């Protein structure tokens, strides 16, 4: 294993078999039967997470994100390949790995609602062999850090959804793990709670040196939070780069040509380097919006070709501006393929 990687997945394969129940035929009254289908949750997936890094894993529903989290934490075994945490094989050294990993899974009720946050942390700490004054001090420190100090003696059932999510993160951190796995940590939260959790994740990573894997549907959270991003689709890792590099390499370059009258967008589609064109009507008049290839030389040629054709066709060009793309547009491009056949 590479020395700087705290988490590593090597050529992971995982297939689940699903069964679909068909209804009884009302005419023949034949018995119901199941149709089996194999679904690939991981197809030769390889990536690593460095020490002190926040790694984002993005993908549509059912793409395999939660399966990756469960394989790193030892909850699911891969059919092929190897998952490593701090050099330890998750499948062979599961108990040792669990001491190094904290997990927050989407949709699971981690905390015990009749207990208080402080009682929850003491209970889970004892389960993880953290005891005595160290446990009490760590529980108080975590509640203070996450912003639940004034709620430490309130029953969990009385907390808001955002506060319960914060407590779930505290529970994952009570044994002081080196790796924190967060599966959709901001789903269903309001803007303030989502921002608070994002800020705390960044703080604990930067100041405490933990490695964090975040799966999320919130592109804004991923773009602001993550050092590197992997995009998974149908079990395949279709991109894995630093966030700024991903934005640079995979972004279509969008240029807006302000003109005095609307042009016909289809007239520009045959120019090399042009991906697509459309016309927008704004308060300051019409504009030709051109989506160009991200490669430098074809993009430069396309810019020259568009400008020249507008002038040749008699359009008065008033301004050219570039429109910045975000992570959401790249995600939609990379995951726009059809569903695989059965």
Tab-separated table of C-alpha atoms in Angstrom:
chain	number	residue	atom	x	y	z
A	1	UNK	CA	0.000	0.000	0.000
A	2	UNK	CA	1.177	3.515	-0.803
A	3	UNK	CA	2.509	5.087	2.397
A	4	UNK	CA	0.432	8.262	2.215
A	5	UNK	CA	-2.894	6.429	1.687
A	6	UNK	CA	-4.888	5.694	4.829
A	7	UNK	CA	-7.756	4.024	2.937
A	8	UNK	CA	-7.383	2.069	-0.287
A	9	UNK	CA	-9.728	0.034	-2.449
A	10	UNK	CA	-8.019	-2.258	-4.950
A	11	UNK	CA	-9.948	-3.669	-7.937
A	12	UNK	CA	-13.155	-4.111	-5.944
A	13	UNK	CA	-16.001	-6.140	-7.474
A	14	UNK	CA	-19.414	-6.659	-5.880
A	15	UNK	CA	-22.617	-8.016	-7.412
A	16	UNK	CA	-25.950	-8.221	-5.615
A	17	UNK	CA	-28.794	-10.447	-6.755
A	18	UNK	CA	-32.205	-8.807	-6.552
A	19	UNK	CA	-35.541	-10.581	-6.834
A	20	UNK	CA	-38.663	-8.992	-8.314
A	21	UNK	CA	-42.041	-10.419	-7.254
A	22	UNK	CA	-44.598	-10.730	-10.041
A	23	UNK	CA	-48.326	-10.553	-9.147
A	24	UNK	CA	-50.766	-13.425	-9.453
A	25	UNK	CA	-52.303	-13.777	-12.904
A	26	UNK	CA	-56.001	-13.054	-12.322
A	27	UNK	CA	-57.091	-15.296	-15.217
A	28	UNK	CA	-55.012	-18.405	-14.558
A	29	UNK	CA	-54.525	-17.820	-10.809
A	30	UNK	CA	-50.976	-19.100	-11.175
A	31	UNK	CA	-48.671	-18.744	-8.214
A	32	UNK	CA	-46.388	-15.760	-7.919
A	33	UNK	CA	-42.782	-16.165	-8.917
A	34	UNK	CA	-39.554	-14.168	-8.639
A	35	UNK	CA	-37.405	-12.826	-11.424
A	36	UNK	CA	-33.749	-12.636	-10.491
A	37	UNK	CA	-31.458	-9.862	-11.654
A	38	UNK	CA	-27.778	-9.235	-10.983
A	39	UNK	CA	-26.874	-5.652	-10.085
A	40	UNK	CA	-23.242	-4.562	-10.107
A	41	UNK	CA	-22.510	-2.294	-7.134
A	42	UNK	CA	-18.745	-2.259	-7.778
A	43	UNK	CA	-17.026	-3.038	-11.058
A	44	UNK	CA	-13.224	-2.973	-10.722
A	45	UNK	CA	-13.235	0.084	-8.440
A	46	UNK	CA	-9.833	1.372	-7.329
A	47	UNK	CA	-9.151	4.560	-5.356
A	48	UNK	CA	-7.383	5.733	-2.208
A	49	UNK	CA	-7.816	8.398	0.468
A	50	UNK	CA	-4.804	10.236	1.820
A	51	UNK	CA	-4.214	11.119	5.454
A	52	UNK	CA	-5.984	14.340	6.354
A	53	UNK	CA	-7.985	14.366	3.122
A	54	UNK	CA	-11.716	14.795	2.524
A	55	UNK	CA	-12.713	12.511	-0.349
A	56	UNK	CA	-16.151	12.892	-1.918
A	57	UNK	CA	-17.922	9.985	-3.597
A	58	UNK	CA	-20.761	11.077	-5.858
A	59	UNK	CA	-23.218	9.068	-7.894
A	60	UNK	CA	-26.912	8.563	-8.695
A	61	UNK	CA	-29.149	6.467	-6.444
A	62	UNK	CA	-28.089	2.827	-6.638
A	63	UNK	CA	-24.686	3.631	-8.137
A	64	UNK	CA	-22.772	1.859	-5.337
A	65	UNK	CA	-21.766	4.694	-2.970
A	66	UNK	CA	-23.130	3.172	0.232
A	67	UNK	CA	-21.703	-0.223	-0.752
A	68	UNK	CA	-18.202	1.346	-0.819
A	69	UNK	CA	-18.740	2.778	2.663
A	70	UNK	CA	-19.900	-0.589	3.962
A	71	UNK	CA	-16.941	-2.417	2.426
A	72	UNK	CA	-14.440	-0.028	4.023
A	73	UNK	CA	-16.139	-0.492	7.397
A	74	UNK	CA	-16.369	-4.286	7.068
A	75	UNK	CA	-20.169	-4.469	6.823
A	76	UNK	CA	-20.083	-5.910	3.278
A	77	UNK	CA	-17.458	-8.254	1.828
A	78	UNK	CA	-16.314	-7.724	-1.771
A	79	UNK	CA	-16.636	-10.591	-4.252
A	80	UNK	CA	-13.157	-9.740	-5.550
A	81	UNK	CA	-10.517	-7.212	-4.666
A	82	UNK	CA	-9.206	-5.810	-1.416
A	83	UNK	CA	-10.149	-2.997	0.971
A	84	UNK	CA	-7.364	-1.649	3.202
A	85	UNK	CA	-7.433	0.724	6.171
A	86	UNK	CA	-4.060	1.868	7.526
A	87	UNK	CA	-2.459	-1.089	5.752
A	88	UNK	CA	-4.858	-3.639	7.289
A	89	UNK	CA	-7.011	-5.892	5.132
A	90	UNK	CA	-10.605	-5.150	6.180
A	91	UNK	CA	-11.729	-8.714	5.487
A	92	UNK	CA	-8.927	-10.348	7.495
A	93	UNK	CA	-8.402	-7.793	10.297
A	94	UNK	CA	-11.953	-6.592	10.822
A	95	UNK	CA	-11.756	-5.953	14.588
A	96	UNK	CA	-8.560	-3.948	14.258
A	97	UNK	CA	-10.043	-1.972	11.359
A	98	UNK	CA	-13.214	-1.142	13.317
A	99	UNK	CA	-11.101	0.591	15.971
A	100	UNK	CA	-9.751	2.887	13.267
A	101	UNK	CA	-13.053	3.668	11.520
A	102	UNK	CA	-16.130	5.677	12.503
A	103	UNK	CA	-19.278	5.384	10.363
A	104	UNK	CA	-22.475	7.382	9.918
A	105	UNK	CA	-24.837	5.576	7.530
A	106	UNK	CA	-27.787	7.274	5.881
A	107	UNK	CA	-31.177	6.302	7.239
A	108	UNK	CA	-29.893	4.411	10.287
A	109	UNK	CA	-30.907	5.430	13.792
A	110	UNK	CA	-27.543	5.372	15.528
A	111	UNK	CA	-28.500	7.074	18.777
A	112	UNK	CA	-30.782	5.690	21.491
A	113	UNK	CA	-33.648	8.159	21.734
A	114	UNK	CA	-34.699	7.721	25.399
A	115	UNK	CA	-31.104	8.542	26.443
A	116	UNK	CA	-29.412	11.942	26.409
A	117	UNK	CA	-26.542	12.800	24.032
A	118	UNK	CA	-24.061	12.472	26.891
A	119	UNK	CA	-25.456	9.067	27.898
A	120	UNK	CA	-25.332	7.916	24.267
A	121	UNK	CA	-21.661	8.832	23.970
A	122	UNK	CA	-20.773	7.096	27.241
A	123	UNK	CA	-22.676	3.970	26.173
A	124	UNK	CA	-21.090	3.761	22.712
A	125	UNK	CA	-17.685	4.641	24.103
A	126	UNK	CA	-17.829	1.687	26.496
A	127	UNK	CA	-18.834	-0.586	23.613
A	128	UNK	CA	-15.652	0.543	21.866
A	129	UNK	CA	-13.437	-0.008	24.926
A	130	UNK	CA	-13.114	3.680	25.828
A	131	UNK	CA	-13.575	3.995	29.608
A	132	UNK	CA	-13.068	6.069	32.711
A	133	UNK	CA	-12.074	9.748	32.780
A	134	UNK	CA	-10.874	9.588	29.154
A	135	UNK	CA	-14.365	8.621	27.968
A	136	UNK	CA	-16.127	11.324	29.992
A	137	UNK	CA	-13.702	14.009	28.878
A	138	UNK	CA	-13.929	12.960	25.236
A	139	UNK	CA	-17.744	12.925	25.363
A	140	UNK	CA	-17.858	16.459	26.771
A	141	UNK	CA	-15.241	17.678	24.271
A	142	UNK	CA	-17.146	16.233	21.306
A	143	UNK	CA	-20.472	17.737	22.371
A	144	UNK	CA	-18.769	21.085	22.839
A	145	UNK	CA	-17.026	20.804	19.464
A	146	UNK	CA	-20.153	19.856	17.507
A	147	UNK	CA	-22.356	22.457	19.217
A	148	UNK	CA	-24.514	20.229	21.439
A	149	UNK	CA	-23.088	21.218	24.830
A	150	UNK	CA	-26.343	22.868	25.926
A	151	UNK	CA	-28.322	19.767	24.819
A	152	UNK	CA	-26.160	17.150	26.552
A	153	UNK	CA	-28.843	16.308	29.155
A	154	UNK	CA	-31.869	16.506	26.840
A	155	UNK	CA	-33.440	13.269	25.600
A	156	UNK	CA	-32.456	12.565	21.991
A	157	UNK	CA	-36.130	12.203	21.031
A	158	UNK	CA	-36.502	15.955	21.701
A	159	UNK	CA	-33.653	17.000	19.411
A	160	UNK	CA	-34.094	18.315	15.877
A	161	UNK	CA	-33.034	16.235	12.876
A	162	UNK	CA	-29.911	18.330	12.449
A	163	UNK	CA	-28.976	17.888	16.107
A	164	UNK	CA	-29.484	14.125	15.849
A	165	UNK	CA	-27.179	14.047	12.826
A	166	UNK	CA	-24.545	15.968	14.771
A	167	UNK	CA	-24.864	13.448	17.593
A	168	UNK	CA	-24.432	10.578	15.113
A	169	UNK	CA	-21.126	12.137	14.037
A	170	UNK	CA	-20.062	12.434	17.695
A	171	UNK	CA	-20.865	8.742	18.234
A	172	UNK	CA	-18.735	7.865	15.194
A	173	UNK	CA	-15.869	9.909	16.697
A	174	UNK	CA	-16.058	8.697	20.297
A	175	UNK	CA	-13.268	6.117	19.848
A	176	UNK	CA	-11.064	8.746	18.130
A	177	UNK	CA	-10.944	6.939	14.734
A	178	UNK	CA	-8.423	7.770	12.045
A	179	UNK	CA	-11.057	7.403	9.319
A	180	UNK	CA	-14.561	8.894	9.310
A	181	UNK	CA	-17.136	7.593	6.798
A	182	UNK	CA	-20.156	9.862	6.270
A	183	UNK	CA	-22.961	8.520	4.082
A	184	UNK	CA	-25.181	11.421	2.945
A	185	UNK	CA	-24.549	13.454	6.137
A	186	UNK	CA	-26.629	16.479	5.058
A	187	UNK	CA	-29.675	14.720	3.557
A	188	UNK	CA	-32.924	16.232	4.815
A	189	UNK	CA	-31.219	19.007	6.774
A	190	UNK	CA	-31.928	22.720	6.498
A	191	UNK	CA	-29.323	25.088	5.114
A	192	UNK	CA	-28.015	26.125	8.541
A	193	UNK	CA	-27.594	22.552	9.809
A	194	UNK	CA	-25.973	21.447	6.565
A	195	UNK	CA	-23.509	24.341	6.720
A	196	UNK	CA	-22.694	23.635	10.380
A	197	UNK	CA	-21.912	19.965	9.687
A	198	UNK	CA	-19.800	20.882	6.645
A	199	UNK	CA	-17.800	23.384	8.703
A	200	UNK	CA	-17.206	20.877	11.506
A	201	UNK	CA	-16.083	18.160	9.078
A	202	UNK	CA	-13.571	20.562	7.559
A	203	UNK	CA	-12.348	21.635	10.992
A	204	UNK	CA	-11.811	18.115	12.325
A	205	UNK	CA	-9.989	17.096	9.137
A	206	UNK	CA	-7.705	20.104	8.923
A	207	UNK	CA	-6.864	20.344	12.640
A	208	UNK	CA	-7.031	16.701	13.724
A	209	UNK	CA	-5.597	14.984	10.631
A	210	UNK	CA	-8.445	12.564	10.035
A	211	UNK	CA	-9.309	11.118	6.651
A	212	UNK	CA	-12.957	11.550	5.699
A	213	UNK	CA	-15.036	9.842	3.009
A	214	UNK	CA	-18.263	11.694	2.238
A	215	UNK	CA	-21.030	10.426	-0.026
A	216	UNK	CA	-23.500	13.152	-0.930
A	217	UNK	CA	-26.114	14.304	-3.434
A	218	UNK	CA	-25.447	17.934	-2.551
A	219	UNK	CA	-23.068	19.160	-5.251
A	220	UNK	CA	-22.477	22.456	-3.488
A	221	UNK	CA	-21.369	20.665	-0.320
A	222	UNK	CA	-19.078	18.385	-2.334
A	223	UNK	CA	-17.534	21.252	-4.290
A	224	UNK	CA	-16.870	23.322	-1.163
A	225	UNK	CA	-15.881	20.477	1.170
A	226	UNK	CA	-13.909	17.862	-0.740
A	227	UNK	CA	-10.216	17.861	-1.681
A	228	UNK	CA	-10.784	15.105	-4.241
A	229	UNK	CA	-13.917	13.696	-5.824
A	230	UNK	CA	-14.757	10.322	-7.321
A	231	UNK	CA	-17.875	9.902	-9.459
A	232	UNK	CA	-19.379	6.433	-9.586
A	233	UNK	CA	-22.042	5.260	-12.052
A	234	UNK	CA	-23.466	1.731	-12.373
A	235	UNK	CA	-20.680	0.480	-10.089
A	236	UNK	CA	-17.873	1.975	-12.200
A	237	UNK	CA	-15.615	4.823	-11.143
A	238	UNK	CA	-15.947	7.163	-14.128
A	239	UNK	CA	-13.808	10.010	-12.699
A	240	UNK	CA	-11.451	10.511	-9.762
A	241	UNK	CA	-9.503	13.770	-9.516
A	242	UNK	CA	-8.823	16.752	-7.304
A	243	UNK	CA	-11.902	18.968	-7.226
A	244	UNK	CA	-10.367	21.885	-9.089
A	245	UNK	CA	-8.853	19.520	-11.677
A	246	UNK	CA	-12.207	17.814	-12.196
A	247	UNK	CA	-13.827	21.185	-12.808
A	248	UNK	CA	-11.111	22.096	-15.285
A	249	UNK	CA	-10.802	18.837	-17.228
A	250	UNK	CA	-14.438	17.772	-17.570
A	251	UNK	CA	-16.155	21.141	-17.859
A	252	UNK	CA	-17.552	22.085	-21.201
A	253	UNK	CA	-16.422	25.633	-21.833
A	254	UNK	CA	-19.464	27.889	-22.197
A	255	UNK	CA	-19.129	31.168	-24.071
A	256	UNK	CA	-21.866	33.770	-24.480
A	257	UNK	CA	-21.854	35.907	-27.631
A	258	UNK	CA	-24.012	39.030	-27.234
A	259	UNK	CA	-25.532	40.073	-30.594
A	260	UNK	CA	-28.112	42.622	-31.761
A	261	UNK	CA	-30.573	40.012	-33.179
A	262	UNK	CA	-31.178	36.305	-32.504
A	263	UNK	CA	-29.069	33.955	-34.664
A	264	UNK	CA	-30.072	30.435	-35.750
A	265	UNK	CA	-28.174	28.143	-33.320
A	266	UNK	CA	-28.137	25.142	-35.692
A	267	UNK	CA	-26.046	27.134	-38.182
A	268	UNK	CA	-23.037	26.900	-35.859
A	269	UNK	CA	-23.199	23.191	-34.956
A	270	UNK	CA	-20.929	22.057	-37.803
A	271	UNK	CA	-17.977	24.103	-36.556
A	272	UNK	CA	-15.178	21.916	-35.090
A	273	UNK	CA	-15.052	21.990	-31.285
A	274	UNK	CA	-18.680	23.079	-30.851
A	275	UNK	CA	-20.659	20.659	-28.645
A	276	UNK	CA	-24.022	22.433	-28.802
A	277	UNK	CA	-25.506	25.913	-29.178
A	278	UNK	CA	-28.669	27.674	-28.077
A	279	UNK	CA	-30.089	31.190	-28.064
A	280	UNK	CA	-30.980	33.067	-24.888
A	281	UNK	CA	-33.093	36.204	-24.617
A	282	UNK	CA	-31.927	38.502	-21.836
A	283	UNK	CA	-32.795	41.979	-20.596
A	284	UNK	CA	-29.889	43.355	-22.620
A	285	UNK	CA	-30.862	41.513	-25.810
A	286	UNK	CA	-30.288	38.117	-27.445
A	287	UNK	CA	-27.163	35.968	-27.071
A	288	UNK	CA	-25.726	32.873	-28.712
A	289	UNK	CA	-24.637	30.418	-25.993
A	290	UNK	CA	-21.995	27.990	-27.267
A	291	UNK	CA	-20.838	24.900	-25.364
A	292	UNK	CA	-17.301	24.097	-26.491
A	293	UNK	CA	-15.015	21.110	-25.971
A	294	UNK	CA	-12.706	21.398	-22.915
A	295	UNK	CA	-9.564	20.615	-24.980
A	296	UNK	CA	-7.519	23.776	-25.503
A	297	UNK	CA	-6.680	23.671	-29.240
A	298	UNK	CA	-10.150	22.639	-30.534
A	299	UNK	CA	-11.698	25.171	-28.146
A	300	UNK	CA	-9.523	27.989	-29.494
A	301	UNK	CA	-10.394	26.991	-33.056
A	302	UNK	CA	-14.104	26.916	-32.165
A	303	UNK	CA	-13.940	30.393	-30.632
A	304	UNK	CA	-12.289	31.767	-33.768
A	305	UNK	CA	-14.788	29.935	-36.023
A	306	UNK	CA	-17.833	31.204	-34.084
A	307	UNK	CA	-16.612	34.792	-34.081
A	308	UNK	CA	-15.788	34.686	-37.798
A	309	UNK	CA	-19.116	33.093	-38.797
A	310	UNK	CA	-21.139	35.625	-36.775
A	311	UNK	CA	-19.327	38.437	-38.551
A	312	UNK	CA	-19.693	36.787	-41.981
A	313	UNK	CA	-23.434	36.267	-41.435
A	314	UNK	CA	-23.881	39.948	-40.624
A	315	UNK	CA	-24.349	39.785	-36.863
A	316	UNK	CA	-23.037	42.722	-34.857
A	317	UNK	CA	-21.028	41.178	-32.006
A	318	UNK	CA	-21.318	43.339	-28.878
A	319	UNK	CA	-19.532	41.215	-26.254
A	320	UNK	CA	-18.068	37.766	-25.506
A	321	UNK	CA	-18.119	36.381	-21.959
A	322	UNK	CA	-17.297	32.989	-20.459
A	323	UNK	CA	-19.782	31.281	-18.157
A	324	UNK	CA	-18.345	29.206	-15.314
A	325	UNK	CA	-19.630	25.660	-14.879
A	326	UNK	CA	-20.104	23.972	-11.524
A	327	UNK	CA	-19.722	20.424	-10.224
A	328	UNK	CA	-23.413	19.649	-10.758
A	329	UNK	CA	-23.178	20.112	-14.533
A	330	UNK	CA	-20.106	17.845	-14.689
A	331	UNK	CA	-21.833	15.203	-12.549
A	332	UNK	CA	-24.870	15.197	-14.849
A	333	UNK	CA	-22.650	14.819	-17.926
A	334	UNK	CA	-20.648	11.909	-16.510
A	335	UNK	CA	-23.701	10.016	-15.213
A	336	UNK	CA	-25.995	10.615	-18.189
A	337	UNK	CA	-25.576	7.101	-19.645
A	338	UNK	CA	-28.507	4.738	-19.963
A	339	UNK	CA	-29.190	2.037	-17.427
A	340	UNK	CA	-27.295	-1.161	-18.187
A	341	UNK	CA	-29.258	-3.978	-19.674
A	342	UNK	CA	-30.252	-6.932	-17.527
